[in-house]
């Protein structure tokens, strides 16, 4: 991998021709590797930041093309926000090396790994290529659990305050507004008003939310009966099984209580073989699941075949802001995802238990 990164960097440096950095500007110059980070950064930074987002919502975050134009953007950046956990290992290193901006090199103050503070799942006990494209630090798709956006918002706000102390109050105000909106979107405004968003967030991050929901609420009934938002929408389909293309819904499944029972990829990053698809057809025909969730940027031959052979519905959902026309920011992205999955599971016949 290091050799490949070196070659890519050398080529891109040649194309750049050693361009000089631009002059100073008043706004904080922020580069986000991916659209979800960009959406959170925009909510916090508002018009105090000059934001560039490298990846698009319709691209696979593992394989963004490191274009020379991105190096030019990064050359003048004050901060670089990355997802981390090696999700961008194939393209961020050549870009940072080629940009020749010491402020955003790994380890520098302007290099912001947004996975800091995240409770990472699926950290492999050992590494082997036989297990596919496994991430050594754990599953990097942590923003499929929306509560993790609160952690990311804190990381980004702290970075903004350090880089631009004069705007600290504005960044903190932006963070608080984002988190309040996130709590209401996730839990519903009524429950947030009754219990408090901070309390709900602590229970969610501590893994005790379900026990807390089943406790008594004011005026009789349980707190669960007051649940709204994305979690309320998903309540009727809790426990329902589904199949996903890649191992990118693990955090989502934990938060919303759905079960991922199989994957179209036999191992992460490994295309499905005819044998694996045959086994998956048998699994689906046995009633293991009645919904397949895939991504916009992968091949669709396999999921088309699975639908043709089993009749199981396939839905294509974005993982990033901009991955569908409706997903214009982080909130609308989860509006879309929870709408689509809850509706599809509610309409699907019950899977075999």
mmCIF file of C-alpha atoms in Angstrom:
data_model
loop_
_atom_site.group_PDB
_atom_site.id
_atom_site.type_symbol
_atom_site.label_atom_id
_atom_site.label_comp_id
_atom_site.label_asym_id
_atom_site.label_seq_id
_atom_site.Cartn_x
_atom_site.Cartn_y
_atom_site.Cartn_z
ATOM 1 C CA UNK A 1 0.000 0.000 0.000
ATOM 2 C CA UNK A 2 2.841 2.447 0.860
ATOM 3 C CA UNK A 3 4.421 1.874 -2.542
ATOM 4 C CA UNK A 4 1.113 2.509 -4.308
ATOM 5 C CA UNK A 5 0.575 5.695 -2.301
ATOM 6 C CA UNK A 6 4.051 6.890 -3.210
ATOM 7 C CA UNK A 7 3.455 6.318 -6.917
ATOM 8 C CA UNK A 8 0.097 8.102 -6.879
ATOM 9 C CA UNK A 9 1.617 11.009 -4.960
ATOM 10 C CA UNK A 10 4.506 11.360 -7.411
ATOM 11 C CA UNK A 11 2.144 11.410 -10.396
ATOM 12 C CA UNK A 12 -0.136 13.988 -8.845
ATOM 13 C CA UNK A 13 2.772 16.204 -7.803
ATOM 14 C CA UNK A 14 3.942 16.214 -11.392
ATOM 15 C CA UNK A 15 0.510 17.222 -12.619
ATOM 16 C CA UNK A 16 0.359 20.019 -10.088
ATOM 17 C CA UNK A 17 3.641 21.457 -11.300
ATOM 18 C CA UNK A 18 4.516 22.742 -7.835
ATOM 19 C CA UNK A 19 1.809 25.406 -7.707
ATOM 20 C CA UNK A 20 2.225 28.035 -4.963
ATOM 21 C CA UNK A 21 -0.295 28.280 -2.112
ATOM 22 C CA UNK A 22 -2.963 30.945 -2.295
ATOM 23 C CA UNK A 23 -2.952 33.986 -0.051
ATOM 24 C CA UNK A 24 -4.631 34.251 3.325
ATOM 25 C CA UNK A 25 -8.399 34.707 3.639
ATOM 26 C CA UNK A 26 -10.604 35.592 6.574
ATOM 27 C CA UNK A 27 -12.637 32.381 6.801
ATOM 28 C CA UNK A 28 -11.417 29.165 8.373
ATOM 29 C CA UNK A 29 -10.527 26.881 5.461
ATOM 30 C CA UNK A 30 -11.885 23.407 6.131
ATOM 31 C CA UNK A 31 -11.615 20.308 3.963
ATOM 32 C CA UNK A 32 -13.857 17.342 4.801
ATOM 33 C CA UNK A 33 -13.082 13.978 3.280
ATOM 34 C CA UNK A 34 -16.730 12.878 3.053
ATOM 35 C CA UNK A 35 -20.161 14.533 2.743
ATOM 36 C CA UNK A 36 -21.531 13.495 6.145
ATOM 37 C CA UNK A 37 -18.603 15.182 7.878
ATOM 38 C CA UNK A 38 -19.087 18.192 5.611
ATOM 39 C CA UNK A 39 -22.756 18.450 6.563
ATOM 40 C CA UNK A 40 -21.960 18.378 10.292
ATOM 41 C CA UNK A 41 -19.102 20.869 9.825
ATOM 42 C CA UNK A 42 -21.370 23.269 7.922
ATOM 43 C CA UNK A 43 -23.997 23.113 10.673
ATOM 44 C CA UNK A 44 -21.388 24.053 13.269
ATOM 45 C CA UNK A 45 -19.240 26.472 11.312
ATOM 46 C CA UNK A 46 -21.911 28.270 9.287
ATOM 47 C CA UNK A 47 -20.550 31.156 7.283
ATOM 48 C CA UNK A 48 -17.361 31.375 9.354
ATOM 49 C CA UNK A 49 -15.858 28.476 7.393
ATOM 50 C CA UNK A 50 -14.883 27.982 3.767
ATOM 51 C CA UNK A 51 -15.787 24.309 3.321
ATOM 52 C CA UNK A 52 -14.597 21.890 0.655
ATOM 53 C CA UNK A 53 -15.871 18.298 0.570
ATOM 54 C CA UNK A 54 -13.802 15.830 -1.429
ATOM 55 C CA UNK A 55 -15.943 12.722 -1.784
ATOM 56 C CA UNK A 56 -19.504 12.670 -3.089
ATOM 57 C CA UNK A 57 -22.494 10.790 -1.773
ATOM 58 C CA UNK A 58 -22.605 8.544 -4.805
ATOM 59 C CA UNK A 59 -18.992 7.364 -4.438
ATOM 60 C CA UNK A 60 -17.652 4.448 -2.432
ATOM 61 C CA UNK A 61 -15.806 6.105 0.458
ATOM 62 C CA UNK A 62 -13.111 3.429 0.256
ATOM 63 C CA UNK A 63 -12.136 4.363 -3.312
ATOM 64 C CA UNK A 64 -12.341 8.111 -4.024
ATOM 65 C CA UNK A 65 -10.118 9.193 -6.901
ATOM 66 C CA UNK A 66 -7.344 11.472 -5.472
ATOM 67 C CA UNK A 67 -7.492 14.206 -8.131
ATOM 68 C CA UNK A 68 -4.829 16.960 -8.287
ATOM 69 C CA UNK A 69 -7.566 19.580 -7.850
ATOM 70 C CA UNK A 70 -8.143 18.216 -4.336
ATOM 71 C CA UNK A 71 -4.475 18.799 -3.486
ATOM 72 C CA UNK A 72 -4.852 22.438 -4.475
ATOM 73 C CA UNK A 73 -7.816 22.772 -2.087
ATOM 74 C CA UNK A 74 -5.892 21.029 0.686
ATOM 75 C CA UNK A 75 -2.768 23.100 0.159
ATOM 76 C CA UNK A 76 -4.470 26.134 1.695
ATOM 77 C CA UNK A 77 -6.570 24.307 4.289
ATOM 78 C CA UNK A 78 -6.426 25.105 8.001
ATOM 79 C CA UNK A 79 -8.182 21.858 8.952
ATOM 80 C CA UNK A 80 -8.723 18.453 7.389
ATOM 81 C CA UNK A 81 -11.615 16.370 8.736
ATOM 82 C CA UNK A 82 -11.433 12.641 8.077
ATOM 83 C CA UNK A 83 -13.705 9.730 9.013
ATOM 84 C CA UNK A 84 -10.693 7.708 10.187
ATOM 85 C CA UNK A 85 -10.430 3.995 11.094
ATOM 86 C CA UNK A 86 -8.629 3.585 7.756
ATOM 87 C CA UNK A 87 -11.782 4.193 5.696
ATOM 88 C CA UNK A 88 -9.881 6.680 3.487
ATOM 89 C CA UNK A 89 -6.493 4.896 3.695
ATOM 90 C CA UNK A 90 -6.275 4.533 -0.090
ATOM 91 C CA UNK A 91 -6.680 8.211 -0.980
ATOM 92 C CA UNK A 92 -6.193 10.659 1.902
ATOM 93 C CA UNK A 93 -2.454 9.883 2.427
ATOM 94 C CA UNK A 94 -1.483 10.663 -1.203
ATOM 95 C CA UNK A 95 -3.558 13.836 -1.094
ATOM 96 C CA UNK A 96 -2.032 15.137 2.144
ATOM 97 C CA UNK A 97 1.466 14.277 1.007
ATOM 98 C CA UNK A 98 0.917 15.954 -2.350
ATOM 99 C CA UNK A 99 -0.680 19.053 -0.841
ATOM 100 C CA UNK A 100 2.555 19.862 1.040
ATOM 101 C CA UNK A 101 0.603 21.555 3.816
ATOM 102 C CA UNK A 102 2.243 20.780 7.157
ATOM 103 C CA UNK A 103 -0.852 21.959 9.048
ATOM 104 C CA UNK A 104 -2.955 19.006 7.882
ATOM 105 C CA UNK A 105 -0.449 16.159 7.885
ATOM 106 C CA UNK A 106 -1.312 13.271 10.182
ATOM 107 C CA UNK A 107 -0.293 14.202 13.716
ATOM 108 C CA UNK A 108 -0.487 17.962 13.089
ATOM 109 C CA UNK A 109 -3.066 20.161 14.827
ATOM 110 C CA UNK A 110 -5.097 20.564 11.651
ATOM 111 C CA UNK A 111 -5.493 16.823 11.001
ATOM 112 C CA UNK A 112 -8.803 15.933 12.675
ATOM 113 C CA UNK A 113 -9.731 12.265 12.964
ATOM 114 C CA UNK A 114 -13.484 12.378 13.597
ATOM 115 C CA UNK A 115 -13.552 8.790 14.901
ATOM 116 C CA UNK A 116 -11.998 10.079 18.135
ATOM 117 C CA UNK A 117 -14.282 9.173 21.037
ATOM 118 C CA UNK A 118 -16.428 6.747 19.028
ATOM 119 C CA UNK A 119 -17.213 3.337 20.525
ATOM 120 C CA UNK A 120 -15.952 1.271 17.620
ATOM 121 C CA UNK A 121 -17.457 -2.151 16.907
ATOM 122 C CA UNK A 122 -16.122 -5.217 15.117
ATOM 123 C CA UNK A 123 -12.446 -4.673 15.858
ATOM 124 C CA UNK A 124 -10.810 -7.809 14.418
ATOM 125 C CA UNK A 125 -8.835 -9.969 16.866
ATOM 126 C CA UNK A 126 -6.311 -10.680 14.109
ATOM 127 C CA UNK A 127 -5.697 -9.609 10.527
ATOM 128 C CA UNK A 128 -5.704 -11.826 7.470
ATOM 129 C CA UNK A 129 -6.321 -11.067 3.806
ATOM 130 C CA UNK A 130 -8.336 -14.282 3.740
ATOM 131 C CA UNK A 131 -11.018 -12.410 5.698
ATOM 132 C CA UNK A 132 -11.393 -9.790 2.959
ATOM 133 C CA UNK A 133 -10.879 -6.030 3.176
ATOM 134 C CA UNK A 134 -10.957 -5.905 6.964
ATOM 135 C CA UNK A 135 -10.306 -2.594 8.722
ATOM 136 C CA UNK A 136 -7.703 -3.181 11.459
ATOM 137 C CA UNK A 137 -9.154 -0.579 13.822
ATOM 138 C CA UNK A 138 -12.755 -1.757 13.527
ATOM 139 C CA UNK A 139 -15.844 -0.983 11.487
ATOM 140 C CA UNK A 140 -15.460 2.579 10.126
ATOM 141 C CA UNK A 141 -19.148 3.164 9.263
ATOM 142 C CA UNK A 142 -19.972 4.610 12.691
ATOM 143 C CA UNK A 143 -22.135 7.444 11.356
ATOM 144 C CA UNK A 144 -24.855 4.948 10.441
ATOM 145 C CA UNK A 145 -25.741 5.333 14.137
ATOM 146 C CA UNK A 146 -26.893 8.960 14.219
ATOM 147 C CA UNK A 147 -26.080 9.431 17.919
ATOM 148 C CA UNK A 148 -22.414 9.174 16.945
ATOM 149 C CA UNK A 149 -22.860 12.453 15.071
ATOM 150 C CA UNK A 150 -23.030 14.131 18.492
ATOM 151 C CA UNK A 151 -19.510 12.878 19.263
ATOM 152 C CA UNK A 152 -18.297 13.989 15.850
ATOM 153 C CA UNK A 153 -19.907 17.412 16.315
ATOM 154 C CA UNK A 154 -17.974 17.837 19.570
ATOM 155 C CA UNK A 155 -14.704 16.872 17.899
ATOM 156 C CA UNK A 156 -15.272 19.279 15.023
ATOM 157 C CA UNK A 157 -16.384 22.155 17.253
ATOM 158 C CA UNK A 158 -13.290 21.758 19.448
ATOM 159 C CA UNK A 159 -11.066 21.831 16.360
ATOM 160 C CA UNK A 160 -12.789 24.960 15.051
ATOM 161 C CA UNK A 161 -12.407 26.733 18.410
ATOM 162 C CA UNK A 162 -8.680 25.984 18.560
ATOM 163 C CA UNK A 163 -8.067 27.071 14.985
ATOM 164 C CA UNK A 164 -10.234 30.203 15.232
ATOM 165 C CA UNK A 165 -10.558 31.291 18.889
ATOM 166 C CA UNK A 166 -12.386 34.460 17.903
ATOM 167 C CA UNK A 167 -15.261 32.309 16.658
ATOM 168 C CA UNK A 168 -15.417 29.983 19.670
ATOM 169 C CA UNK A 169 -18.789 31.250 20.860
ATOM 170 C CA UNK A 170 -20.327 30.915 17.404
ATOM 171 C CA UNK A 171 -18.969 27.369 16.978
ATOM 172 C CA UNK A 172 -20.302 26.309 20.390
ATOM 173 C CA UNK A 173 -23.666 27.803 19.512
ATOM 174 C CA UNK A 174 -23.619 25.871 16.228
ATOM 175 C CA UNK A 175 -22.720 22.634 18.019
ATOM 176 C CA UNK A 176 -25.515 23.052 20.566
ATOM 177 C CA UNK A 177 -28.088 23.781 17.862
ATOM 178 C CA UNK A 178 -26.956 20.723 15.873
ATOM 179 C CA UNK A 179 -27.112 18.428 18.920
ATOM 180 C CA UNK A 180 -30.565 19.728 19.961
ATOM 181 C CA UNK A 181 -31.895 19.092 16.465
ATOM 182 C CA UNK A 182 -30.251 15.651 16.462
ATOM 183 C CA UNK A 183 -31.849 14.661 19.782
ATOM 184 C CA UNK A 184 -35.304 15.750 18.606
ATOM 185 C CA UNK A 185 -34.870 13.970 15.266
ATOM 186 C CA UNK A 186 -33.706 10.744 16.925
ATOM 187 C CA UNK A 187 -35.943 10.565 20.025
ATOM 188 C CA UNK A 188 -38.832 12.879 19.137
ATOM 189 C CA UNK A 189 -39.459 16.376 20.500
ATOM 190 C CA UNK A 190 -42.013 15.251 23.121
ATOM 191 C CA UNK A 191 -39.646 12.807 24.832
ATOM 192 C CA UNK A 192 -36.740 15.262 24.665
ATOM 193 C CA UNK A 193 -38.943 17.875 26.285
ATOM 194 C CA UNK A 194 -40.006 15.446 29.035
ATOM 195 C CA UNK A 195 -36.658 13.781 29.827
ATOM 196 C CA UNK A 196 -33.988 16.002 28.317
ATOM 197 C CA UNK A 197 -31.813 15.314 25.300
ATOM 198 C CA UNK A 198 -28.603 15.006 27.323
ATOM 199 C CA UNK A 199 -30.089 12.239 29.511
ATOM 200 C CA UNK A 200 -31.361 10.324 26.481
ATOM 201 C CA UNK A 201 -28.001 10.689 24.776
ATOM 202 C CA UNK A 202 -26.130 9.347 27.823
ATOM 203 C CA UNK A 203 -28.435 6.316 27.981
ATOM 204 C CA UNK A 204 -27.971 5.707 24.245
ATOM 205 C CA UNK A 205 -24.199 5.951 24.391
ATOM 206 C CA UNK A 206 -24.104 3.820 27.520
ATOM 207 C CA UNK A 207 -26.115 1.027 25.913
ATOM 208 C CA UNK A 208 -28.962 1.289 28.451
ATOM 209 C CA UNK A 209 -31.541 3.072 26.339
ATOM 210 C CA UNK A 210 -33.999 0.178 26.038
ATOM 211 C CA UNK A 211 -34.065 -0.386 29.799
ATOM 212 C CA UNK A 212 -34.574 3.329 30.295
ATOM 213 C CA UNK A 213 -37.413 3.448 27.739
ATOM 214 C CA UNK A 214 -39.243 0.708 29.620
ATOM 215 C CA UNK A 215 -39.145 2.638 32.873
ATOM 216 C CA UNK A 216 -42.206 4.549 34.044
ATOM 217 C CA UNK A 217 -42.833 7.962 32.552
ATOM 218 C CA UNK A 218 -44.687 10.907 34.021
ATOM 219 C CA UNK A 219 -48.468 10.564 33.788
ATOM 220 C CA UNK A 220 -48.451 6.768 33.462
ATOM 221 C CA UNK A 221 -47.157 4.390 30.796
ATOM 222 C CA UNK A 222 -43.564 3.866 29.841
ATOM 223 C CA UNK A 223 -41.207 6.338 28.256
ATOM 224 C CA UNK A 224 -41.243 4.107 25.182
ATOM 225 C CA UNK A 225 -44.846 5.142 24.576
ATOM 226 C CA UNK A 226 -43.613 8.731 24.197
ATOM 227 C CA UNK A 227 -40.884 7.822 21.726
ATOM 228 C CA UNK A 228 -40.945 9.673 18.419
ATOM 229 C CA UNK A 229 -38.444 10.654 15.771
ATOM 230 C CA UNK A 230 -36.375 8.105 13.886
ATOM 231 C CA UNK A 231 -36.421 5.631 16.790
ATOM 232 C CA UNK A 232 -40.190 5.901 17.098
ATOM 233 C CA UNK A 233 -40.588 5.306 13.393
ATOM 234 C CA UNK A 234 -38.458 2.159 13.594
ATOM 235 C CA UNK A 235 -40.171 0.713 16.721
ATOM 236 C CA UNK A 236 -42.747 -1.392 14.811
ATOM 237 C CA UNK A 237 -40.006 -3.199 12.869
ATOM 238 C CA UNK A 238 -37.576 -3.833 15.748
ATOM 239 C CA UNK A 239 -36.227 -7.360 15.628
ATOM 240 C CA UNK A 240 -37.001 -7.784 11.929
ATOM 241 C CA UNK A 241 -34.183 -9.396 9.899
ATOM 242 C CA UNK A 242 -32.594 -8.054 6.742
ATOM 243 C CA UNK A 243 -29.616 -8.659 4.457
ATOM 244 C CA UNK A 244 -27.168 -5.900 3.534
ATOM 245 C CA UNK A 245 -24.685 -5.791 0.665
ATOM 246 C CA UNK A 246 -21.670 -4.751 2.764
ATOM 247 C CA UNK A 247 -20.917 -4.704 6.476
ATOM 248 C CA UNK A 248 -21.873 -1.046 6.750
ATOM 249 C CA UNK A 249 -25.119 -1.173 8.768
ATOM 250 C CA UNK A 250 -23.730 -2.698 11.975
ATOM 251 C CA UNK A 251 -24.028 0.530 13.982
ATOM 252 C CA UNK A 252 -27.477 1.225 12.497
ATOM 253 C CA UNK A 253 -28.691 -2.261 13.472
ATOM 254 C CA UNK A 254 -27.515 -1.808 17.054
ATOM 255 C CA UNK A 255 -29.253 1.540 17.397
ATOM 256 C CA UNK A 256 -32.549 0.668 15.734
ATOM 257 C CA UNK A 257 -32.859 -2.991 16.768
ATOM 258 C CA UNK A 258 -33.012 -4.654 13.363
ATOM 259 C CA UNK A 259 -31.085 -7.890 12.707
ATOM 260 C CA UNK A 260 -28.569 -8.294 9.903
ATOM 261 C CA UNK A 261 -28.616 -12.006 9.141
ATOM 262 C CA UNK A 262 -26.400 -12.187 6.042
ATOM 263 C CA UNK A 263 -24.413 -10.163 3.498
ATOM 264 C CA UNK A 264 -24.340 -10.147 -0.313
ATOM 265 C CA UNK A 265 -20.554 -9.869 -0.080
ATOM 266 C CA UNK A 266 -19.228 -13.124 1.406
ATOM 267 C CA UNK A 267 -16.480 -11.066 3.088
ATOM 268 C CA UNK A 268 -15.905 -7.293 3.144
ATOM 269 C CA UNK A 269 -14.771 -6.041 -0.260
ATOM 270 C CA UNK A 270 -15.009 -9.496 -1.861
ATOM 271 C CA UNK A 271 -17.530 -9.727 -4.742
ATOM 272 C CA UNK A 272 -20.101 -12.490 -4.342
ATOM 273 C CA UNK A 273 -19.297 -15.749 -6.098
ATOM 274 C CA UNK A 274 -21.901 -17.905 -7.823
ATOM 275 C CA UNK A 275 -21.637 -20.362 -4.925
ATOM 276 C CA UNK A 276 -22.233 -17.665 -2.317
ATOM 277 C CA UNK A 277 -25.243 -16.312 -4.221
ATOM 278 C CA UNK A 278 -26.651 -19.835 -4.484
ATOM 279 C CA UNK A 279 -26.286 -20.244 -0.718
ATOM 280 C CA UNK A 280 -27.879 -16.839 -0.163
ATOM 281 C CA UNK A 281 -30.820 -17.766 -2.387
ATOM 282 C CA UNK A 282 -31.384 -20.821 -0.200
ATOM 283 C CA UNK A 283 -31.094 -18.717 2.938
ATOM 284 C CA UNK A 284 -33.661 -16.219 1.683
ATOM 285 C CA UNK A 285 -36.017 -18.922 0.409
ATOM 286 C CA UNK A 286 -35.990 -20.446 3.882
ATOM 287 C CA UNK A 287 -37.492 -17.193 5.139
ATOM 288 C CA UNK A 288 -34.389 -15.849 6.886
ATOM 289 C CA UNK A 289 -35.110 -12.278 5.767
ATOM 290 C CA UNK A 290 -37.506 -10.399 3.507
ATOM 291 C CA UNK A 291 -35.482 -7.293 2.695
ATOM 292 C CA UNK A 292 -32.094 -6.620 1.101
ATOM 293 C CA UNK A 293 -30.424 -3.212 1.521
ATOM 294 C CA UNK A 294 -27.752 -2.287 -0.990
ATOM 295 C CA UNK A 295 -25.691 0.785 -1.878
ATOM 296 C CA UNK A 296 -25.880 3.055 -4.944
ATOM 297 C CA UNK A 297 -22.269 2.560 -6.064
ATOM 298 C CA UNK A 298 -21.979 -1.242 -6.146
ATOM 299 C CA UNK A 299 -22.895 -3.717 -8.874
ATOM 300 C CA UNK A 300 -26.586 -4.574 -8.912
ATOM 301 C CA UNK A 301 -26.439 -7.845 -10.853
ATOM 302 C CA UNK A 302 -26.234 -9.875 -7.653
ATOM 303 C CA UNK A 303 -29.151 -8.202 -5.904
ATOM 304 C CA UNK A 304 -31.222 -8.325 -9.117
ATOM 305 C CA UNK A 305 -30.555 -12.073 -9.255
ATOM 306 C CA UNK A 306 -31.507 -12.535 -5.604
ATOM 307 C CA UNK A 307 -34.811 -10.728 -6.153
ATOM 308 C CA UNK A 308 -35.522 -12.726 -9.310
ATOM 309 C CA UNK A 309 -34.835 -16.052 -7.568
ATOM 310 C CA UNK A 310 -36.529 -15.327 -4.227
ATOM 311 C CA UNK A 311 -38.926 -12.405 -4.654
ATOM 312 C CA UNK A 312 -37.257 -10.602 -1.740
ATOM 313 C CA UNK A 313 -37.390 -6.815 -2.123
ATOM 314 C CA UNK A 314 -34.183 -4.826 -2.638
ATOM 315 C CA UNK A 315 -33.847 -1.149 -1.702
ATOM 316 C CA UNK A 316 -30.872 1.039 -2.571
ATOM 317 C CA UNK A 317 -29.973 3.545 0.126
ATOM 318 C CA UNK A 318 -27.223 6.149 0.378
ATOM 319 C CA UNK A 319 -24.703 6.120 3.209
ATOM 320 C CA UNK A 320 -23.681 9.727 2.701
ATOM 321 C CA UNK A 321 -25.330 13.099 2.221
ATOM 322 C CA UNK A 322 -25.889 13.654 -1.507
ATOM 323 C CA UNK A 323 -26.224 9.930 -2.234
ATOM 324 C CA UNK A 324 -29.854 10.520 -3.218
ATOM 325 C CA UNK A 325 -31.610 13.741 -4.296
ATOM 326 C CA UNK A 326 -33.574 13.878 -1.016
ATOM 327 C CA UNK A 327 -30.503 13.450 1.211
ATOM 328 C CA UNK A 328 -29.419 17.070 1.178
ATOM 329 C CA UNK A 329 -28.054 17.118 4.738
ATOM 330 C CA UNK A 330 -27.389 14.702 7.621
ATOM 331 C CA UNK A 331 -30.958 14.954 8.927
ATOM 332 C CA UNK A 332 -32.634 14.426 5.577
ATOM 333 C CA UNK A 333 -30.295 11.473 4.971
ATOM 334 C CA UNK A 334 -31.664 9.699 8.065
ATOM 335 C CA UNK A 335 -35.218 10.789 7.276
ATOM 336 C CA UNK A 336 -34.791 8.913 3.997
ATOM 337 C CA UNK A 337 -33.051 5.831 5.441
ATOM 338 C CA UNK A 338 -35.519 5.305 8.290
ATOM 339 C CA UNK A 339 -38.526 6.008 6.038
ATOM 340 C CA UNK A 340 -37.380 3.465 3.455
ATOM 341 C CA UNK A 341 -36.366 0.678 5.841
ATOM 342 C CA UNK A 342 -39.349 0.990 8.185
ATOM 343 C CA UNK A 343 -41.811 1.065 5.279
ATOM 344 C CA UNK A 344 -40.200 -1.853 3.438
ATOM 345 C CA UNK A 345 -39.991 -4.042 6.549
ATOM 346 C CA UNK A 346 -43.555 -3.219 7.574
ATOM 347 C CA UNK A 347 -44.848 -4.306 4.159
ATOM 348 C CA UNK A 348 -42.670 -7.433 3.941
ATOM 349 C CA UNK A 349 -44.061 -10.728 5.222
ATOM 350 C CA UNK A 350 -42.725 -11.863 8.599
ATOM 351 C CA UNK A 351 -39.502 -13.817 8.225
ATOM 352 C CA UNK A 352 -39.199 -17.309 9.649
ATOM 353 C CA UNK A 353 -38.123 -17.319 13.280
#
